[in-house]
Amino acid sequence: MFLRHISVLSALILALGNAPANATLNEFASSPRVPEPERIDPHEIAYRTPTATPTHLILSLSDRRVYVYHNRVLQSSYPVAVGKPGSETPLGTFEVFQMVKNPAWESPFTGQIIPAGVPQNPLGPRWIAFWTDGNNAIGFHGTDSPESIGQAESWGCARMFDDDAIALYDQVQIGTTVTVIP
């Protein structure tokens, strides 16, 4: 990581040296000579983050994927939908605190309860919660909107194809570390 920062800094210094003397900051920032910020590598995060459990999930919002590591070795990854603007999926490190097979869903807006197993249930066949504000929770779950996978369209949760949600459920347990990165 240190070497990566040095190489970006070196490229920036070279770009500054090649910039016209009268260049504005905006012109310089849009110049192709300025290196793009590197994306966060989920594999590096998994390797460097201490975990209390052998299984560690990395939810990459930019990749729109959840990566499953066991003893820091990538086991699988699944595409997800993430929180839309205004309802972003929270960043940070969390722990799975609730797992439910065939969950019912209660609308946080109307209080209406949609029972498990019906096609309109937005949680699908599995629920894996990793964040709460005390009233609402965010987690991984199946979906009744598979076309949303790969998009930023949820209310903060990580929507998954139903089969993928079942597979993820079988790989985690209460206490599994979940790290959400940009």
C-alpha positions as YAML, in Angstrom:
chain: A
units: angstrom
residues:
- id: 1
  name: MET
  ca: [0.00, 0.00, 0.00]
- id: 2
  name: PHE
  ca: [2.84, 2.41, 0.88]
- id: 3
  name: LEU
  ca: [4.51, 1.77, -2.47]
- id: 4
  name: ARG
  ca: [1.21, 2.36, -4.28]
- id: 5
  name: HIS
  ca: [0.90, 5.79, -2.61]
- id: 6
  name: ILE
  ca: [4.51, 6.61, -3.57]
- id: 7
  name: SER
  ca: [3.84, 5.71, -7.22]
- id: 8
  name: VAL
  ca: [0.68, 7.84, -7.32]
- id: 9
  name: LEU
  ca: [2.56, 10.70, -5.65]
- id: 10
  name: SER
  ca: [5.43, 10.38, -8.15]
- id: 11
  name: ALA
  ca: [3.00, 10.47, -11.07]
- id: 12
  name: LEU
  ca: [1.32, 13.54, -9.57]
- id: 13
  name: ILE
  ca: [4.67, 15.33, -9.19]
- id: 14
  name: LEU
  ca: [5.58, 14.49, -12.80]
- id: 15
  name: ALA
  ca: [2.19, 15.76, -13.97]
- id: 16
  name: LEU
  ca: [2.64, 19.00, -12.00]
- id: 17
  name: GLY
  ca: [6.05, 19.52, -13.54]
- id: 18
  name: ASN
  ca: [4.56, 19.11, -17.03]
- id: 19
  name: ALA
  ca: [1.57, 21.39, -16.43]
- id: 20
  name: PRO
  ca: [1.56, 24.78, -18.16]
- id: 21
  name: ALA
  ca: [2.53, 27.60, -15.81]
- id: 22
  name: ASN
  ca: [-0.85, 29.31, -16.26]
- id: 23
  name: ALA
  ca: [-2.98, 26.13, -15.81]
- id: 24
  name: THR
  ca: [-5.91, 26.47, -13.43]
- id: 25
  name: LEU
  ca: [-6.62, 23.86, -10.81]
- id: 26
  name: ASN
  ca: [-9.72, 22.70, -12.75]
- id: 27
  name: GLU
  ca: [-7.74, 22.38, -15.98]
- id: 28
  name: PHE
  ca: [-5.05, 20.45, -14.16]
- id: 29
  name: ALA
  ca: [-7.54, 18.16, -12.40]
- id: 30
  name: SER
  ca: [-9.15, 17.22, -15.72]
- id: 31
  name: SER
  ca: [-5.79, 16.62, -17.39]
- id: 32
  name: PRO
  ca: [-5.19, 13.02, -18.53]
- id: 33
  name: ARG
  ca: [-1.75, 13.23, -16.89]
- id: 34
  name: VAL
  ca: [-3.27, 13.15, -13.40]
- id: 35
  name: PRO
  ca: [-3.55, 9.58, -12.13]
- id: 36
  name: GLU
  ca: [-7.02, 8.33, -11.29]
- id: 37
  name: PRO
  ca: [-7.53, 7.32, -7.65]
- id: 38
  name: GLU
  ca: [-7.24, 3.57, -7.38]
- id: 39
  name: ARG
  ca: [-10.26, 1.59, -6.31]
- id: 40
  name: ILE
  ca: [-10.15, -0.27, -3.02]
- id: 41
  name: ASP
  ca: [-9.16, -3.88, -3.57]
- id: 42
  name: PRO
  ca: [-11.48, -6.23, -1.62]
- id: 43
  name: HIS
  ca: [-8.79, -8.91, -1.59]
- id: 44
  name: GLU
  ca: [-6.34, -6.55, 0.13]
- id: 45
  name: ILE
  ca: [-9.00, -5.55, 2.67]
- id: 46
  name: ALA
  ca: [-9.77, -9.21, 3.44]
- id: 47
  name: TYR
  ca: [-6.11, -9.94, 3.97]
- id: 48
  name: ARG
  ca: [-5.39, -6.92, 6.17]
- id: 49
  name: THR
  ca: [-8.57, -6.84, 8.28]
- id: 50
  name: PRO
  ca: [-8.41, -8.84, 11.51]
- id: 51
  name: THR
  ca: [-11.51, -10.96, 11.96]
- id: 52
  name: ALA
  ca: [-13.03, -12.78, 14.90]
- id: 53
  name: THR
  ca: [-14.35, -15.56, 12.68]
- id: 54
  name: PRO
  ca: [-12.67, -17.53, 9.91]
- id: 55
  name: THR
  ca: [-15.32, -16.37, 7.41]
- id: 56
  name: HIS
  ca: [-15.21, -12.70, 6.37]
- id: 57
  name: LEU
  ca: [-17.51, -10.94, 3.89]
- id: 58
  name: ILE
  ca: [-16.37, -7.93, 1.84]
- id: 59
  name: LEU
  ca: [-19.24, -6.00, 0.28]
- id: 60
  name: SER
  ca: [-17.79, -3.78, -2.46]
- id: 61
  name: LEU
  ca: [-20.29, -1.08, -3.40]
- id: 62
  name: SER
  ca: [-18.37, -0.09, -6.54]
- id: 63
  name: ASP
  ca: [-18.05, -3.71, -7.70]
- id: 64
  name: ARG
  ca: [-21.67, -4.43, -6.71]
- id: 65
  name: ARG
  ca: [-20.43, -7.78, -5.32]
- id: 66
  name: VAL
  ca: [-20.05, -9.54, -2.02]
- id: 67
  name: TYR
  ca: [-16.87, -11.57, -1.66]
- id: 68
  name: VAL
  ca: [-16.75, -14.53, 0.73]
- id: 69
  name: TYR
  ca: [-13.38, -15.31, 2.31]
- id: 70
  name: HIS
  ca: [-12.57, -18.22, 4.58]
- id: 71
  name: ASN
  ca: [-9.23, -17.97, 6.37]
- id: 72
  name: ARG
  ca: [-8.48, -15.05, 4.01]
- id: 73
  name: VAL
  ca: [-8.89, -17.24, 0.91]
- id: 74
  name: LEU
  ca: [-11.58, -16.22, -1.57]
- id: 75
  name: GLN
  ca: [-14.28, -18.90, -1.65]
- id: 76
  name: SER
  ca: [-16.99, -17.26, -3.77]
- id: 77
  name: SER
  ca: [-18.52, -13.97, -4.81]
- id: 78
  name: TYR
  ca: [-22.02, -12.92, -5.76]
- id: 79
  name: PRO
  ca: [-23.52, -9.91, -7.56]
- id: 80
  name: VAL
  ca: [-25.70, -7.62, -5.47]
- id: 81
  name: ALA
  ca: [-27.85, -4.51, -5.66]
- id: 82
  name: VAL
  ca: [-26.82, -1.83, -3.17]
- id: 83
  name: GLY
  ca: [-28.40, 1.24, -1.58]
- id: 84
  name: LYS
  ca: [-29.65, 3.97, -3.88]
- id: 85
  name: PRO
  ca: [-28.75, 7.65, -3.46]
- id: 86
  name: GLY
  ca: [-30.30, 8.87, -0.23]
- id: 87
  name: SER
  ca: [-30.44, 5.33, 1.17]
- id: 88
  name: GLU
  ca: [-26.82, 4.29, 0.76]
- id: 89
  name: THR
  ca: [-25.48, 1.07, 2.19]
- id: 90
  name: PRO
  ca: [-23.43, 2.07, 5.27]
- id: 91
  name: LEU
  ca: [-19.63, 1.81, 5.05]
- id: 92
  name: GLY
  ca: [-17.61, 0.15, 7.80]
- id: 93
  name: THR
  ca: [-17.01, -3.14, 9.54]
- id: 94
  name: PHE
  ca: [-19.96, -4.93, 11.11]
- id: 95
  name: GLU
  ca: [-21.00, -8.39, 12.30]
- id: 96
  name: VAL
  ca: [-23.87, -10.60, 11.24]
- id: 97
  name: PHE
  ca: [-26.35, -10.43, 14.13]
- id: 98
  name: GLN
  ca: [-29.48, -12.08, 12.70]
- id: 99
  name: MET
  ca: [-30.15, -14.88, 10.20]
- id: 100
  name: VAL
  ca: [-33.64, -15.95, 9.15]
- id: 101
  name: LYS
  ca: [-34.77, -18.66, 6.75]
- id: 102
  name: ASN
  ca: [-37.96, -17.76, 4.89]
- id: 103
  name: PRO
  ca: [-38.43, -14.34, 6.52]
- id: 104
  name: ALA
  ca: [-41.66, -12.38, 6.56]
- id: 105
  name: TRP
  ca: [-41.24, -8.69, 5.64]
- id: 106
  name: GLU
  ca: [-42.78, -5.71, 7.39]
- id: 107
  name: SER
  ca: [-42.88, -2.49, 5.40]
- id: 108
  name: PRO
  ca: [-41.11, 0.25, 7.35]
- id: 109
  name: PHE
  ca: [-43.42, 2.75, 5.65]
- id: 110
  name: THR
  ca: [-46.87, 1.19, 6.05]
- id: 111
  name: GLY
  ca: [-46.40, -1.58, 8.63]
- id: 112
  name: GLN
  ca: [-47.93, -4.07, 6.17]
- id: 113
  name: ILE
  ca: [-46.58, -7.59, 6.67]
- id: 114
  name: ILE
  ca: [-45.82, -9.75, 3.64]
- id: 115
  name: PRO
  ca: [-45.53, -13.40, 4.66]
- id: 116
  name: ALA
  ca: [-42.66, -15.68, 3.74]
- id: 117
  name: GLY
  ca: [-42.87, -17.68, 0.54]
- id: 118
  name: VAL
  ca: [-45.09, -15.33, -1.45]
- id: 119
  name: PRO
  ca: [-43.70, -13.88, -4.70]
- id: 120
  name: GLN
  ca: [-44.21, -10.28, -3.48]
- id: 121
  name: ASN
  ca: [-41.92, -10.74, -0.45]
- id: 122
  name: PRO
  ca: [-38.93, -8.45, -1.15]
- id: 123
  name: LEU
  ca: [-36.62, -10.45, 1.16]
- id: 124
  name: GLY
  ca: [-36.81, -13.70, -0.77]
- id: 125
  name: PRO
  ca: [-35.87, -16.94, 0.96]
- id: 126
  name: ARG
  ca: [-33.06, -15.67, 3.26]
- id: 127
  name: TRP
  ca: [-32.21, -12.71, 5.49]
- id: 128
  name: ILE
  ca: [-28.71, -11.99, 6.92]
- id: 129
  name: ALA
  ca: [-28.66, -8.76, 8.98]
- id: 130
  name: PHE
  ca: [-25.39, -6.91, 9.67]
- id: 131
  name: TRP
  ca: [-26.40, -3.29, 10.54]
- id: 132
  name: THR
  ca: [-29.13, -1.66, 12.61]
- id: 133
  name: ASP
  ca: [-30.00, 1.74, 13.97]
- id: 134
  name: GLY
  ca: [-32.19, 0.12, 16.60]
- id: 135
  name: ASN
  ca: [-35.36, 0.38, 14.51]
- id: 136
  name: ASN
  ca: [-34.43, -0.75, 11.01]
- id: 137
  name: ALA
  ca: [-31.87, -3.27, 9.82]
- id: 138
  name: ILE
  ca: [-29.74, -3.69, 6.71]
- id: 139
  name: GLY
  ca: [-28.57, -7.03, 5.44]
- id: 140
  name: PHE
  ca: [-28.17, -9.47, 2.59]
- id: 141
  name: HIS
  ca: [-31.36, -11.00, 1.22]
- id: 142
  name: GLY
  ca: [-33.00, -12.47, -1.83]
- id: 143
  name: THR
  ca: [-35.32, -10.31, -3.89]
- id: 144
  name: ASP
  ca: [-38.57, -10.12, -5.80]
- id: 145
  name: SER
  ca: [-36.78, -7.71, -8.20]
- id: 146
  name: PRO
  ca: [-33.92, -9.69, -9.75]
- id: 147
  name: GLU
  ca: [-33.54, -7.04, -12.47]
- id: 148
  name: SER
  ca: [-32.17, -4.69, -9.79]
- id: 149
  name: ILE
  ca: [-29.08, -6.84, -9.17]
- id: 150
  name: GLY
  ca: [-25.97, -4.90, -10.16]
- id: 151
  name: GLN
  ca: [-27.69, -1.54, -9.60]
- id: 152
  name: ALA
  ca: [-27.95, 0.99, -6.75]
- id: 153
  name: GLU
  ca: [-31.67, 0.52, -6.14]
- id: 154
  name: SER
  ca: [-32.24, -0.81, -2.62]
- id: 155
  name: TRP
  ca: [-33.07, 1.00, 0.63]
- id: 156
  name: GLY
  ca: [-29.56, 0.18, 1.88]
- id: 157
  name: CYS
  ca: [-29.62, -3.62, 1.80]
- id: 158
  name: ALA
  ca: [-27.60, -5.91, -0.44]
- id: 159
  name: ARG
  ca: [-30.18, -7.64, -2.64]
- id: 160
  name: MET
  ca: [-29.13, -10.94, -4.16]
- id: 161
  name: PHE
  ca: [-30.50, -13.52, -6.54]
- id: 162
  name: ASP
  ca: [-32.48, -15.97, -4.40]
- id: 163
  name: ASP
  ca: [-30.15, -18.93, -5.07]
- id: 164
  name: ASP
  ca: [-27.13, -16.76, -4.21]
- id: 165
  name: ALA
  ca: [-28.77, -15.60, -0.95]
- id: 166
  name: ILE
  ca: [-29.31, -19.24, 0.02]
- id: 167
  name: ALA
  ca: [-25.69, -20.09, -0.83]
- id: 168
  name: LEU
  ca: [-24.38, -17.12, 1.18]
- id: 169
  name: TYR
  ca: [-26.61, -18.03, 4.14]
- id: 170
  name: ASP
  ca: [-25.03, -21.49, 4.20]
- id: 171
  name: GLN
  ca: [-21.52, -19.96, 4.43]
- id: 172
  name: VAL
  ca: [-22.00, -17.52, 7.31]
- id: 173
  name: GLN
  ca: [-23.03, -17.55, 10.94]
- id: 174
  name: ILE
  ca: [-23.92, -15.07, 13.67]
- id: 175
  name: GLY
  ca: [-20.76, -13.03, 14.34]
- id: 176
  name: THR
  ca: [-19.36, -13.29, 10.80]
- id: 177
  name: THR
  ca: [-17.46, -10.08, 9.97]
- id: 178
  name: VAL
  ca: [-18.89, -7.93, 7.16]
- id: 179
  name: THR
  ca: [-16.76, -5.11, 5.77]
- id: 180
  name: VAL
  ca: [-18.51, -2.65, 3.44]
- id: 181
  name: ILE
  ca: [-16.15, -0.69, 1.20]
- id: 182
  name: PRO
  ca: [-16.87, 2.05, -1.36]
...
